[in-house]
Every structure is written in structure tokens, then in C-alpha cells.
Tab-separated table of C-alpha atoms in Angstrom:
chain	number	residue	atom	x	y	z
A	15	MET	CA	45.549	-27.457	-70.040
A	16	GLN	CA	44.574	-25.236	-67.149
A	17	LEU	CA	46.424	-21.989	-66.556
A	18	LYS	CA	48.063	-23.183	-63.334
A	19	TYR	CA	49.511	-26.216	-65.118
A	20	LYS	CA	50.743	-24.008	-67.963
A	21	ILE	CA	52.517	-21.736	-65.469
A	22	VAL	CA	54.124	-24.662	-63.657
A	23	THR	CA	55.127	-26.294	-66.957
A	24	LEU	CA	56.703	-23.099	-68.306
A	25	SER	CA	58.587	-22.690	-65.032
A	26	VAL	CA	59.759	-26.281	-64.542
A	27	LEU	CA	60.392	-27.445	-68.121
A	28	PRO	CA	63.290	-25.016	-68.890
A	29	LEU	CA	64.879	-25.950	-65.559
A	30	ILE	CA	64.655	-29.677	-66.318
A	31	VAL	CA	66.059	-29.157	-69.834
A	32	SER	CA	68.923	-27.087	-68.416
A	33	VAL	CA	69.747	-29.750	-65.826
A	34	LEU	CA	69.706	-32.501	-68.472
A	35	PHE	CA	72.001	-30.422	-70.688
A	36	ILE	CA	74.369	-29.840	-67.766
A	37	CYS	CA	74.394	-33.564	-66.934
A	38	VAL	CA	75.172	-34.489	-70.548
A	39	LEU	CA	77.925	-31.878	-70.621
A	40	VAL	CA	79.352	-33.194	-67.336
A	41	PHE	CA	79.343	-36.760	-68.687
A	42	ALA	CA	81.070	-35.689	-71.895
A	43	GLN	CA	83.722	-33.712	-70.043
A	44	SER	CA	84.198	-36.541	-67.548
A	45	GLN	CA	84.850	-39.029	-70.349
A	46	LYS	CA	87.490	-36.725	-71.773
A	47	LEU	CA	88.994	-36.120	-68.337
A	48	GLU	CA	88.934	-39.845	-67.600
A	49	GLU	CA	90.907	-40.663	-70.748
A	50	GLU	CA	93.400	-37.872	-70.182
A	51	GLN	CA	93.954	-38.851	-66.553
A	52	ALA	CA	94.318	-42.559	-67.422
A	53	LYS	CA	96.886	-41.731	-70.099
A	54	LEU	CA	98.745	-39.435	-67.705
A	55	ILE	CA	98.863	-42.096	-64.981
A	56	GLU	CA	99.927	-44.768	-67.453
A	57	SER	CA	102.679	-42.609	-68.957
A	58	SER	CA	103.994	-41.596	-65.525
A	59	ILE	CA	104.056	-45.210	-64.294
A	60	LEU	CA	105.722	-46.429	-67.498
A	61	ALA	CA	108.304	-43.652	-67.286
A	62	ALA	CA	109.149	-44.731	-63.730
A	63	LYS	CA	109.371	-48.376	-64.774
A	64	GLN	CA	111.581	-47.529	-67.755
A	65	ALA	CA	113.961	-45.717	-65.449
A	66	GLU	CA	113.867	-48.707	-63.084
A	67	LEU	CA	114.650	-51.140	-65.943
A	68	LYS	CA	117.616	-49.061	-67.040
A	69	ASN	CA	118.965	-49.188	-63.505
A	70	TYR	CA	118.567	-52.979	-63.453
A	71	ILE	CA	120.429	-53.330	-66.781
A	72	GLU	CA	123.187	-51.055	-65.527
A	73	LEU	CA	123.411	-53.204	-62.403
A	74	ALA	CA	123.634	-56.397	-64.482
A	75	SER	CA	126.234	-54.808	-66.747
A	76	SER	CA	128.324	-53.849	-63.722
A	77	LEU	CA	128.159	-57.427	-62.400
A	78	ILE	CA	129.689	-58.884	-65.571
A	79	ALA	CA	131.805	-55.846	-66.402
A	80	PRO	CA	135.123	-57.435	-65.147
A	81	LEU	CA	134.591	-60.415	-67.434
A	82	TYR	CA	133.307	-58.414	-70.399
A	83	ASP	CA	136.021	-55.772	-70.151
A	84	SER	CA	138.762	-58.416	-69.893
A	85	GLY	CA	138.567	-58.878	-73.654
A	86	LYS	CA	138.190	-62.649	-73.339
A	87	ASN	CA	135.686	-64.275	-75.723
A	88	ASP	CA	135.996	-67.908	-74.731
A	89	GLU	CA	133.116	-70.115	-73.680
A	90	ALA	CA	134.287	-70.404	-70.071
A	91	THR	CA	134.202	-66.637	-69.597
A	92	LYS	CA	130.791	-66.409	-71.228
A	93	ASN	CA	129.406	-69.268	-69.145
A	94	GLN	CA	130.698	-67.576	-65.993
A	95	ALA	CA	128.936	-64.374	-67.032
A	96	LEU	CA	125.718	-66.275	-67.753
A	97	ASP	CA	125.912	-67.936	-64.330
A	98	ILE	CA	126.267	-64.520	-62.635
A	99	LEU	CA	123.278	-63.109	-64.524
A	100	ALA	CA	121.135	-66.175	-63.765
A	101	ARG	CA	121.639	-65.650	-60.033
A	102	ALA	CA	120.968	-61.869	-60.202
A	103	ASN	CA	117.215	-61.874	-59.590
A	104	PHE	CA	115.169	-59.000	-58.177
A	105	GLY	CA	111.749	-59.236	-56.645
A	106	VAL	CA	109.403	-62.170	-57.113
A	107	ASP	CA	109.201	-61.940	-60.906
A	108	GLY	CA	112.384	-60.014	-61.752
A	109	TYR	CA	115.133	-61.749	-63.736
A	110	PHE	CA	117.560	-61.224	-66.626
A	111	PHE	CA	117.641	-63.056	-69.968
A	112	VAL	CA	120.225	-63.372	-72.749
A	113	TYR	CA	119.750	-64.058	-76.495
A	114	THR	CA	122.147	-64.212	-79.437
A	115	ARG	CA	121.757	-61.982	-82.476
A	116	GLU	CA	120.130	-64.917	-84.238
A	117	GLY	CA	117.391	-65.263	-81.597
A	118	LYS	CA	118.786	-68.259	-79.695
A	119	ASN	CA	118.125	-68.213	-75.972
A	120	LEU	CA	121.304	-68.577	-73.899
A	121	MET	CA	119.920	-68.005	-70.422
A	122	HIS	CA	116.466	-67.847	-68.839
A	123	PRO	CA	116.399	-68.517	-65.071
A	124	ARG	CA	112.619	-68.881	-64.805
A	125	GLN	CA	111.908	-70.882	-67.988
A	126	SER	CA	114.804	-73.317	-68.432
A	127	SER	CA	112.895	-75.100	-71.204
A	128	LEU	CA	113.635	-72.169	-73.520
A	129	VAL	CA	117.427	-72.342	-73.092
A	130	GLY	CA	119.261	-73.382	-76.249
A	131	LYS	CA	116.258	-72.957	-78.536
A	132	ASP	CA	115.980	-70.675	-81.540
A	133	LEU	CA	113.067	-68.378	-80.638
A	134	LEU	CA	113.343	-65.755	-83.407
A	135	GLY	CA	109.918	-66.618	-84.772
A	136	MET	CA	108.233	-66.866	-81.351
A	137	THR	CA	105.031	-64.817	-80.938
A	138	ASP	CA	102.870	-63.949	-77.926
A	139	LYS	CA	99.141	-64.595	-77.573
A	140	ASN	CA	98.407	-61.555	-79.749
A	141	GLY	CA	100.636	-62.821	-82.580
A	142	PHE	CA	103.392	-60.297	-81.816
A	143	PRO	CA	106.980	-61.506	-82.727
A	144	VAL	CA	108.545	-60.981	-79.320
A	145	ILE	CA	112.240	-61.935	-79.843
A	146	ARG	CA	112.447	-60.337	-83.266
A	147	ALA	CA	110.971	-57.071	-81.873
A	148	LEU	CA	113.408	-57.155	-78.898
A	149	LEU	CA	116.425	-57.575	-81.190
A	150	GLU	CA	115.203	-54.777	-83.437
A	151	SER	CA	114.681	-52.457	-80.463
A	152	ALA	CA	118.104	-53.273	-79.006
A	153	GLN	CA	119.943	-52.712	-82.297
A	154	HIS	CA	118.032	-49.776	-83.774
A	155	GLY	CA	115.559	-48.505	-81.136
A	156	ASP	CA	115.433	-47.232	-77.592
A	157	GLY	CA	115.593	-50.741	-76.142
A	158	PHE	CA	112.045	-50.760	-74.697
A	159	GLN	CA	109.394	-53.176	-75.890
A	160	ARG	CA	105.917	-54.198	-74.667
A	161	TYR	CA	104.455	-57.649	-75.211
A	162	ALA	CA	102.524	-60.425	-73.453
A	163	TRP	CA	104.504	-62.999	-71.427
A	164	GLU	CA	103.865	-65.605	-68.764
A	165	LYS	CA	104.243	-64.224	-65.235
A	166	PRO	CA	106.242	-66.705	-63.080
A	167	SER	CA	104.428	-66.013	-59.806
A	168	THR	CA	100.931	-66.573	-61.199
A	169	GLY	CA	101.506	-68.597	-64.359
A	170	GLN	CA	99.195	-66.229	-66.272
A	171	VAL	CA	100.086	-64.362	-69.441
A	172	THR	CA	100.377	-60.676	-68.547
A	173	GLU	CA	101.482	-57.476	-70.228
A	174	LYS	CA	105.218	-56.970	-69.816
A	175	LEU	CA	107.651	-54.113	-70.446
A	176	SER	CA	111.241	-55.132	-71.265
A	177	TYR	CA	114.491	-53.245	-71.779
A	178	VAL	CA	117.329	-54.771	-73.810
A	179	VAL	CA	120.841	-53.751	-74.792
A	180	MET	CA	123.412	-55.320	-77.169
A	181	LEU	CA	126.730	-56.643	-75.936
A	182	ASP	CA	128.418	-56.441	-79.337
A	183	GLN	CA	131.713	-57.992	-78.221
A	184	TRP	CA	129.968	-61.284	-77.369
A	185	GLY	CA	127.032	-60.853	-79.797
A	186	TRP	CA	124.532	-61.008	-76.948
A	187	MET	CA	121.259	-59.263	-76.281
A	188	LEU	CA	120.962	-58.676	-72.526
A	189	GLY	CA	117.555	-57.741	-71.177
A	190	THR	CA	115.150	-57.685	-68.284
A	191	GLY	CA	111.503	-56.791	-67.820
A	192	ILE	CA	108.742	-55.754	-65.435
A	193	TYR	CA	105.189	-56.986	-65.594
A	194	ILE	CA	102.888	-53.980	-65.899
A	195	ASP	CA	99.548	-55.433	-64.886
A	196	ASP	CA	99.626	-52.925	-62.014
A	197	VAL	CA	99.424	-50.158	-64.644
A	198	GLU	CA	96.077	-51.499	-65.776
A	199	VAL	CA	94.955	-51.683	-62.151
A	200	ALA	CA	96.018	-48.087	-61.530
A	201	THR	CA	94.325	-46.767	-64.664
A	202	LYS	CA	91.195	-48.762	-63.868
A	203	LYS	CA	91.154	-47.327	-60.356
A	204	SER	CA	91.617	-43.845	-61.790
A	205	ARG	CA	88.685	-44.341	-64.154
A	206	GLU	CA	86.545	-45.615	-61.290
A	207	GLU	CA	87.441	-42.613	-59.154
A	208	VAL	CA	86.578	-40.216	-61.977
A	209	ALA	CA	83.307	-42.060	-62.648
A	210	SER	CA	82.480	-41.982	-58.937
A	211	GLY	CA	83.186	-38.256	-58.801
A	212	VAL	CA	81.044	-37.646	-61.872
A	213	LEU	CA	78.232	-39.712	-60.380
A	214	THR	CA	78.468	-37.734	-57.151
A	215	THR	CA	78.393	-34.472	-59.107
A	216	VAL	CA	75.414	-35.556	-61.198
A	217	LEU	CA	73.556	-36.722	-58.104
A	218	ALA	CA	74.277	-33.393	-56.413
A	219	ILE	CA	73.067	-31.468	-59.468
A	220	SER	CA	69.988	-33.663	-59.703
A	221	SER	CA	69.259	-33.166	-56.010
A	222	PHE	CA	69.547	-29.404	-56.265
A	223	ALA	CA	67.463	-29.486	-59.454
A	224	LEU	CA	64.814	-31.603	-57.737
A	225	ILE	CA	64.720	-29.193	-54.816
A	226	ALA	CA	64.471	-26.264	-57.260
A	227	VAL	CA	61.687	-28.007	-59.179
A	228	LEU	CA	59.801	-28.662	-55.957
A	229	VAL	CA	60.297	-25.051	-54.858
A	230	VAL	CA	59.107	-23.760	-58.246
A	231	PHE	CA	56.205	-26.187	-58.213
A	232	ALA	CA	55.220	-25.192	-54.678
A	233	GLY	CA	55.647	-21.518	-55.549
A	234	GLY	CA	53.518	-21.967	-58.651
A	235	LEU	CA	50.807	-23.691	-56.649
A	236	MET	CA	50.925	-20.985	-53.973
A	237	LEU	CA	50.831	-18.269	-56.623
A	238	ASN	CA	47.982	-19.998	-58.380
A	239	PHE	CA	46.150	-20.426	-55.077
A	240	THR	CA	46.669	-16.754	-54.221
A	241	GLU	CA	45.621	-15.586	-57.673
A	242	HIS	CA	42.656	-17.932	-57.576
A	243	ARG	CA	41.511	-16.498	-54.259
A	244	LEU	CA	42.051	-12.964	-55.549
A	245	ALA	CA	40.090	-13.787	-58.703
A	246	ASP	CA	37.332	-15.286	-56.577
A	247	ARG	CA	37.177	-12.130	-54.472
A	248	LYS	CA	37.069	-9.973	-57.580
A	249	LEU	CA	34.407	-12.209	-59.080
A	250	CYS	CA	32.358	-12.000	-55.895
A	251	ALA	CA	32.743	-8.230	-55.890
A	252	LEU	CA	31.733	-8.097	-59.548
A	253	ASN	CA	28.713	-10.290	-58.901
A	254	GLN	CA	27.741	-8.066	-56.002
A	255	ARG	CA	28.109	-4.996	-58.203
A	256	ILE	CA	25.909	-6.598	-60.851
A	257	VAL	CA	23.303	-7.423	-58.220
A	258	ASN	CA	23.509	-3.870	-56.863
A	259	LEU	CA	23.165	-2.446	-60.365
A	260	GLN	CA	20.148	-4.622	-61.013
A	261	GLU	CA	18.578	-3.568	-57.729
A	262	GLU	CA	19.337	0.109	-58.387
A	263	GLU	CA	17.849	-0.110	-61.872
A	264	ARG	CA	14.788	-1.925	-60.572
A	265	SER	CA	14.438	0.632	-57.790
A	266	ARG	CA	14.695	3.471	-60.294
A	267	VAL	CA	12.116	1.949	-62.615
A	268	SER	CA	9.881	1.110	-59.673
A	269	ARG	CA	10.208	4.631	-58.286
A	270	GLU	CA	9.443	6.238	-61.616
A	271	LEU	CA	6.447	3.940	-62.140
A	272	HIS	CA	5.120	4.484	-58.626
A	273	ASP	CA	5.814	8.194	-58.210
A	274	GLY	CA	5.123	9.200	-61.773
A	275	ILE	CA	2.962	7.036	-64.002
A	276	SER	CA	1.080	5.295	-61.204
A	277	GLN	CA	0.049	8.625	-59.646
A	278	GLN	CA	-0.908	10.025	-63.022
A	279	LEU	CA	-2.995	6.966	-63.920
A	280	VAL	CA	-4.791	7.046	-60.559
A	281	SER	CA	-5.527	10.757	-61.027
A	282	ILE	CA	-6.738	10.125	-64.605
A	283	LYS	CA	-8.963	7.284	-63.351
A	284	PHE	CA	-10.560	9.580	-60.782
A	285	GLN	CA	-11.004	12.312	-63.368
A	286	PHE	CA	-12.662	9.888	-65.843
A	287	GLU	CA	-14.974	8.648	-63.065
A	288	LEU	CA	-15.879	12.219	-62.176
A	289	ALA	CA	-16.556	12.994	-65.843
A	290	CYS	CA	-18.829	9.931	-66.116
A	291	LEU	CA	-20.859	11.040	-63.057
A	292	GLU	CA	-21.135	14.564	-64.355
A	293	LEU	CA	-22.269	13.349	-67.796
A	294	GLN	CA	-24.845	11.030	-66.167
A	295	ASN	CA	-26.209	13.891	-64.093
A	296	GLY	CA	-26.320	16.194	-67.116
A	297	GLN	CA	-23.743	18.632	-65.756
A	298	GLY	CA	-22.003	20.740	-68.373
A	299	ASN	CA	-18.383	20.429	-67.187
A	300	GLY	CA	-18.273	16.608	-67.610
A	301	LEU	CA	-17.018	16.931	-71.175
A	302	GLU	CA	-14.275	19.309	-70.075
A	303	ASN	CA	-13.075	16.885	-67.398
A	304	LEU	CA	-13.064	14.110	-69.992
A	305	ARG	CA	-10.895	16.189	-72.314
A	306	SER	CA	-8.539	17.090	-69.465
A	307	GLY	CA	-8.189	13.426	-68.481
A	308	THR	CA	-7.484	12.476	-72.078
A	309	ALA	CA	-4.714	15.085	-72.229
A	310	ARG	CA	-3.202	13.823	-69.004
A	311	LEU	CA	-3.400	10.277	-70.368
A	312	GLY	CA	-1.272	11.450	-73.274
A	313	ASP	CA	1.289	12.762	-70.774
A	314	ALA	CA	1.312	9.370	-69.050
A	315	ILE	CA	1.890	7.654	-72.386
A	316	GLY	CA	4.812	10.026	-73.024
A	317	GLU	CA	6.269	9.189	-69.608
A	318	ILE	CA	6.016	5.471	-70.363
A	319	ARG	CA	7.737	6.103	-73.685
A	320	ARG	CA	10.535	7.989	-71.897
A	321	ILE	CA	11.115	5.181	-69.406
A	322	SER	CA	11.099	2.635	-72.228
A	323	HIS	CA	13.532	4.783	-74.189
A	324	ASP	CA	15.906	4.930	-71.193
A	325	LEU	CA	15.852	1.163	-70.901
A	326	ARG	CA	16.377	0.515	-74.612
A	327	PRO	CA	15.939	3.217	-77.283
A	328	SER	CA	13.903	1.884	-80.184
A	329	LEU	CA	15.620	4.262	-82.620
A	330	LEU	CA	18.951	2.526	-81.897
A	331	ASP	CA	17.546	-0.729	-83.260
A	332	THR	CA	15.564	0.752	-86.138
A	333	LEU	CA	17.430	3.799	-87.490
A	334	GLY	CA	20.898	3.437	-85.947
A	335	LEU	CA	23.285	5.211	-83.586
A	336	SER	CA	23.153	8.813	-84.810
A	337	PRO	CA	19.324	9.210	-84.704
A	338	ALA	CA	19.265	7.608	-81.256
A	339	ILE	CA	21.891	10.075	-79.999
A	340	ASP	CA	19.949	12.971	-81.596
A	341	GLN	CA	16.856	11.955	-79.677
A	342	LEU	CA	18.863	11.446	-76.446
A	343	VAL	CA	20.456	14.906	-76.777
A	344	ALA	CA	17.137	16.570	-77.572
A	345	GLU	CA	15.420	15.011	-74.570
A	346	PHE	CA	18.391	15.891	-72.310
A	347	GLU	CA	18.399	19.515	-73.475
A	348	GLN	CA	14.622	19.780	-73.077
A	349	ARG	CA	14.656	18.179	-69.631
A	350	THR	CA	17.646	20.029	-68.129
A	351	GLY	CA	17.809	23.289	-70.067
A	352	ILE	CA	21.564	22.701	-70.665
A	353	LEU	CA	22.655	23.802	-74.122
A	354	THR	CA	23.950	20.651	-75.835
A	355	HIS	CA	25.804	20.599	-79.125
A	356	TYR	CA	26.271	17.276	-80.924
A	357	GLU	CA	28.529	16.843	-83.964
A	358	ARG	CA	29.362	13.656	-85.823
A	359	SER	CA	31.390	12.451	-88.818
A	360	ILE	CA	30.937	8.686	-88.855
A	361	GLY	CA	29.270	6.426	-91.373
A	362	GLU	CA	26.508	3.926	-90.737
A	363	PRO	CA	26.242	1.104	-90.026
A	364	LEU	CA	29.146	0.207	-87.733
A	365	GLY	CA	30.858	-3.172	-88.044
A	366	ASP	CA	29.727	-4.393	-84.607
A	367	LYS	CA	26.230	-3.609	-83.357
A	368	ASN	CA	27.415	-3.911	-79.754
A	369	ILE	CA	29.733	-0.927	-80.319
A	370	SER	CA	26.708	1.215	-81.125
A	371	VAL	CA	25.070	0.148	-77.872
A	372	THR	CA	28.301	0.871	-75.952
A	373	LEU	CA	28.679	4.365	-77.432
A	374	PHE	CA	25.043	5.164	-76.749
A	375	ARG	CA	25.327	3.977	-73.123
A	376	VAL	CA	28.552	5.934	-72.609
A	377	ILE	CA	26.858	9.145	-73.789
A	378	GLN	CA	23.746	8.350	-71.725
A	379	GLU	CA	25.834	7.723	-68.581
A	380	ALA	CA	27.939	10.845	-69.127
A	381	LEU	CA	24.863	13.049	-69.605
A	382	ALA	CA	23.328	11.565	-66.445
A	383	ASN	CA	26.474	12.451	-64.477
A	384	ILE	CA	26.476	15.978	-65.954
A	385	GLU	CA	22.840	16.420	-64.980
A	386	ARG	CA	23.390	15.241	-61.402
A	387	HIS	CA	26.773	16.726	-60.482
A	388	SER	CA	28.320	19.198	-62.924
A	389	ARG	CA	26.067	22.300	-62.736
A	390	ALA	CA	27.151	22.919	-66.326
A	391	SER	CA	25.452	25.183	-68.850
A	392	ILE	CA	27.069	23.862	-72.051
A	393	VAL	CA	27.808	20.344	-73.227
A	394	ILE	CA	29.696	19.426	-76.423
A	395	ILE	CA	29.504	15.864	-77.828
A	396	SER	CA	31.733	14.826	-80.746
A	397	LEU	CA	31.613	11.454	-82.468
A	398	LEU	CA	34.367	11.181	-85.072
A	399	ASP	CA	35.954	8.551	-87.315
A	400	ALA	CA	39.666	8.337	-86.363
A	401	LYS	CA	41.682	5.921	-88.571
A	402	GLY	CA	40.163	2.558	-87.813
A	403	ALA	CA	38.608	3.673	-84.553
A	404	ILE	CA	35.663	5.709	-83.315
A	405	ALA	CA	36.587	8.652	-81.110
A	406	LEU	CA	33.940	9.983	-78.720
A	407	ARG	CA	34.563	13.260	-76.868
A	408	ILE	CA	32.191	14.698	-74.251
A	409	GLU	CA	33.031	18.087	-72.673
A	410	ASP	CA	31.150	20.337	-70.271
A	411	ASN	CA	31.855	23.616	-68.446
A	412	GLY	CA	30.805	22.403	-65.004
A	413	VAL	CA	32.482	22.547	-61.616
A	414	GLY	CA	34.745	19.564	-62.322
A	415	PHE	CA	36.079	16.910	-59.928
A	416	ASP	CA	39.277	15.056	-59.015
A	417	PRO	CA	39.813	12.159	-61.491
A	418	GLY	CA	42.223	10.532	-59.011
A	419	LEU	CA	39.299	9.811	-56.678
A	420	MET	CA	37.314	8.062	-59.430
A	421	ASP	CA	38.264	4.520	-58.337
A	422	LYS	CA	37.670	5.304	-54.659
A	423	SER	CA	34.271	6.839	-55.273
A	424	GLN	CA	31.123	4.900	-54.443
A	425	GLY	CA	29.587	5.977	-57.723
A	426	ILE	CA	29.425	3.502	-60.568
A	427	GLY	CA	28.816	5.738	-63.597
A	428	LEU	CA	32.421	6.253	-64.729
A	429	ARG	CA	33.351	2.685	-63.796
A	430	ASN	CA	30.527	1.414	-65.969
A	431	ILE	CA	31.869	3.499	-68.835
A	432	ARG	CA	35.397	2.133	-68.346
A	433	GLU	CA	34.224	-1.483	-68.214
A	434	ARG	CA	32.119	-1.073	-71.348
A	435	VAL	CA	35.088	0.431	-73.220
A	436	ASP	CA	37.520	-2.218	-71.930
A	437	HIS	CA	35.187	-4.907	-73.265
A	438	HIS	CA	35.914	-3.619	-76.792
A	439	LEU	CA	39.683	-3.207	-76.104
A	440	GLY	CA	39.289	0.561	-76.305
A	441	SER	CA	40.809	3.454	-74.351
A	442	PHE	CA	39.108	5.701	-71.818
A	443	THR	CA	40.559	8.922	-70.357
A	444	VAL	CA	39.095	11.566	-68.090
A	445	SER	CA	40.499	15.033	-67.445
A	446	SER	CA	38.807	17.564	-65.197
A	447	SER	CA	39.394	20.937	-63.614
A	448	PRO	CA	37.096	23.702	-62.374
A	449	GLY	CA	35.224	24.940	-65.425
A	450	SER	CA	36.020	22.002	-67.718
A	451	THR	CA	35.555	18.223	-67.706
A	452	GLU	CA	36.424	16.089	-70.706
A	453	ILE	CA	35.816	12.404	-71.394
A	454	ILE	CA	37.572	10.801	-74.389
A	455	VAL	CA	36.742	7.289	-75.568
A	456	GLU	CA	38.365	5.470	-78.498
A	457	ILE	CA	37.091	2.082	-79.685
A	458	PRO	CA	38.795	0.171	-82.514
A	459	ILE	CA	36.365	-0.867	-85.228
A	460	GLN	CA	36.297	-2.967	-88.401
A	461	ARG	CA	33.560	-1.991	-90.790
A	462	ALA	CA	31.669	-4.599	-92.747
């Protein structure tokens, strides 16, 4: 996976997981809230209906109160009371009913087929013993009972709530009821409202999450595009620096070959030609010119060896780092006249051959900078083994410079040192003041 996709994934994935967790939590809480609200609505409606049923029973009791309180227990009085209750209807489906203690129906204004029948063992569609439960509730309970019964207005069996009381003097059970299918409608509506609210909330969260994901995605793409352009610019600058370094190195080698060795070889050629002419003509100084040309040829060979050594020291490949540094220090001291002291306490060979090349190039670059800019008279080079790392310290007593201007400088020497050290995950520090400049390099190492 490319880096830009990794960044976008790491940014978007936690957001998506968080939104999913929030949605699941909202659904769970909504289910709980839905049940609690449905129960609250149902209980409040039932409480209102229970109070309404009590009022209806009180009304019915007041209608037959003169007959009941008269103390008469004859059939005529009872029939008169039953006739009053049969006419006392309320609403479309509201009526009163009367049963004996034994479960015999005495009055039912909406289902006359039940009158006179023993209904103690009657059950509803769910197998619930309706009359038996009503008698039990009237005699020993609160008088309220729920069961399924046929609704007169629709002819369909519907949930019903009844309230019954005992008229002990006559041995009657007087009751009435209200069909509570509207309770189911109200609770269903409440559940639908809660579900609709939850859906709206989830959609809102999802919309905001989608917008956030798009913003993060767009931001990630913009960031990646910006970083990509910045990386391209840095890469172009690095490529240009490499090209410039190559051209500078080629120019240096070309200049040294043209101004040094080429001139010497041309001069030696002329001197050998002159010696040949003198020897052919029998002149006595021909042999001397030949010897002089041979000596100068040796100097040219030494110059070629020096250039070759600057490009790649052979001792570094054959004998190792310390002999190569010894030779580099000796040549530097001989060429510049600067007193150079080199001390070391490292073993050979190092674990990584490239580290040896890096250390050698760091010392070579530092000595070149000292020769060009420092006007120093003493240089101290220390190469020490420091607990799993190699510590290189180069100090001189030159004029110094401002390390803060190192990155702004057009020179590439110190930057080359830093890049070489960074390649090995090492550390590079420079401190300088008039009379002292110090370079410290530490490179972690694992010996074979």
C-alpha cells in the first residue's frame, strides 16, 4: 500500500469505527427508551381507563341504589334493577353486565344469547377463564381484569379491560369494561416515533461522518499532493546537487590533469627529444637532460598517484582505515605544513566496510576545508571506540566561522559530511569560535 493510502486509511478508519460504535450505541439506547416509553404510555392510559371504569361502576351503582338499599330481595326488584342497568349504556361499545356468584349470566345488553347461561368455564381465544377470573378479582382482588372479548361495533375479538364489584346482598357481580385496542395503537405510534427519531439521528450522524470522511480524505489527498510536490522539489534539488558535484569533481580532475600532469608530460617529452638530438649529435649534456627528464617523469608518476589516491585510496581497500588515514594525514601535513596529530583506539576490521569509507571521506573533507579556509597551524584528529559506536573528533586552531550559516552557505563540504553521517543513522555536530573549530561525528556500529 502506498504511503498516501496508508495516511488516508489511518485517518478515516478510526472515524468510521467510531461512527459505527456510536450508531450501535444509539440503537441500543433507543430500544431501551422505546420499551420504557411504551410501558409508560400504556400504564398512563390504563390508569386513566381504570379511573374511568370506576366512575362508570359508581354511576351504575347510584342508578340502582334506591332499589338495592330498600332491602328488598324479590325477583321483581331485581328484574327492575337489571332493566335499569341494561338501558345504561355509554359510548358505542360501553355497557354493563351482571353475573351470579356461580357464573350464570343475568344480563348482557349486547349479547342476549349469553343471558341465562352458566359461563363459569368460558375461556377467551387465548384459553383464559374469563368469568372465573372476573369473580375472583371481584371477591378477592382489585376488581380489574384484562382478557379478549368480541367488540360489538366491529365484531372482532379485541383486548378488553373490565372492572367488577360484588353486590353481596343480591349475590351479583356487577361489571363493565372498555376495549383497549387504542392502547396498542398508542404504544405502536410511540414506538414508530422513537424509531423515526433514531433513524433521523443516525442519518444525521452518518451525514456528518460522511462529510468528515470526505474532508479528511480531501485533506489527506491535498497533504499528500503538497508533500509529493515538496519531495519532488527536494529530489530535483538533490539531483542538481549530484550533477553539480559530478561536474565539480570532473572539473577538478580535469584541471589537475591539464595544469599539472599534462604540462609536466609535455615538458618531459620536449626534454627527452632534446636529449635524443644531443646524443645523436654527440653533445655531452644529452645524458644529463635524459636523467633530468627521468626524474621529472617520476614526479609526474607521483602526481598521478596523488590524484588516484584522492579519488579512491588503495590503502583503504588493502590495509584498512587506519593506514589510509595515516597516509592522508602525512600527505596533508607535507603539503600544507600544518602540524597534524592523529590518535586512534579502534580495532580492525569494522563491521560495515561503507563506514570505513564514510569516516575516511569525512576526514578528507574536513582537512580540505581546514586547508582552504581555517588558516590553522595545528589539527588534532581522534578516532575512538565509544560503546557500540565510533566517535570521530577533528579540531583545529583556525579563525573559525558561524555554524548557524552552514545551511545557508553555498559550500557543500559540511553538507556532504552531514549527509554521509545521516546515511548511517549517526550524529554530526559542529562548534566553532575564533581560535577553535571542532567537528564531532558518531556512527553506530556492529562488529562482525
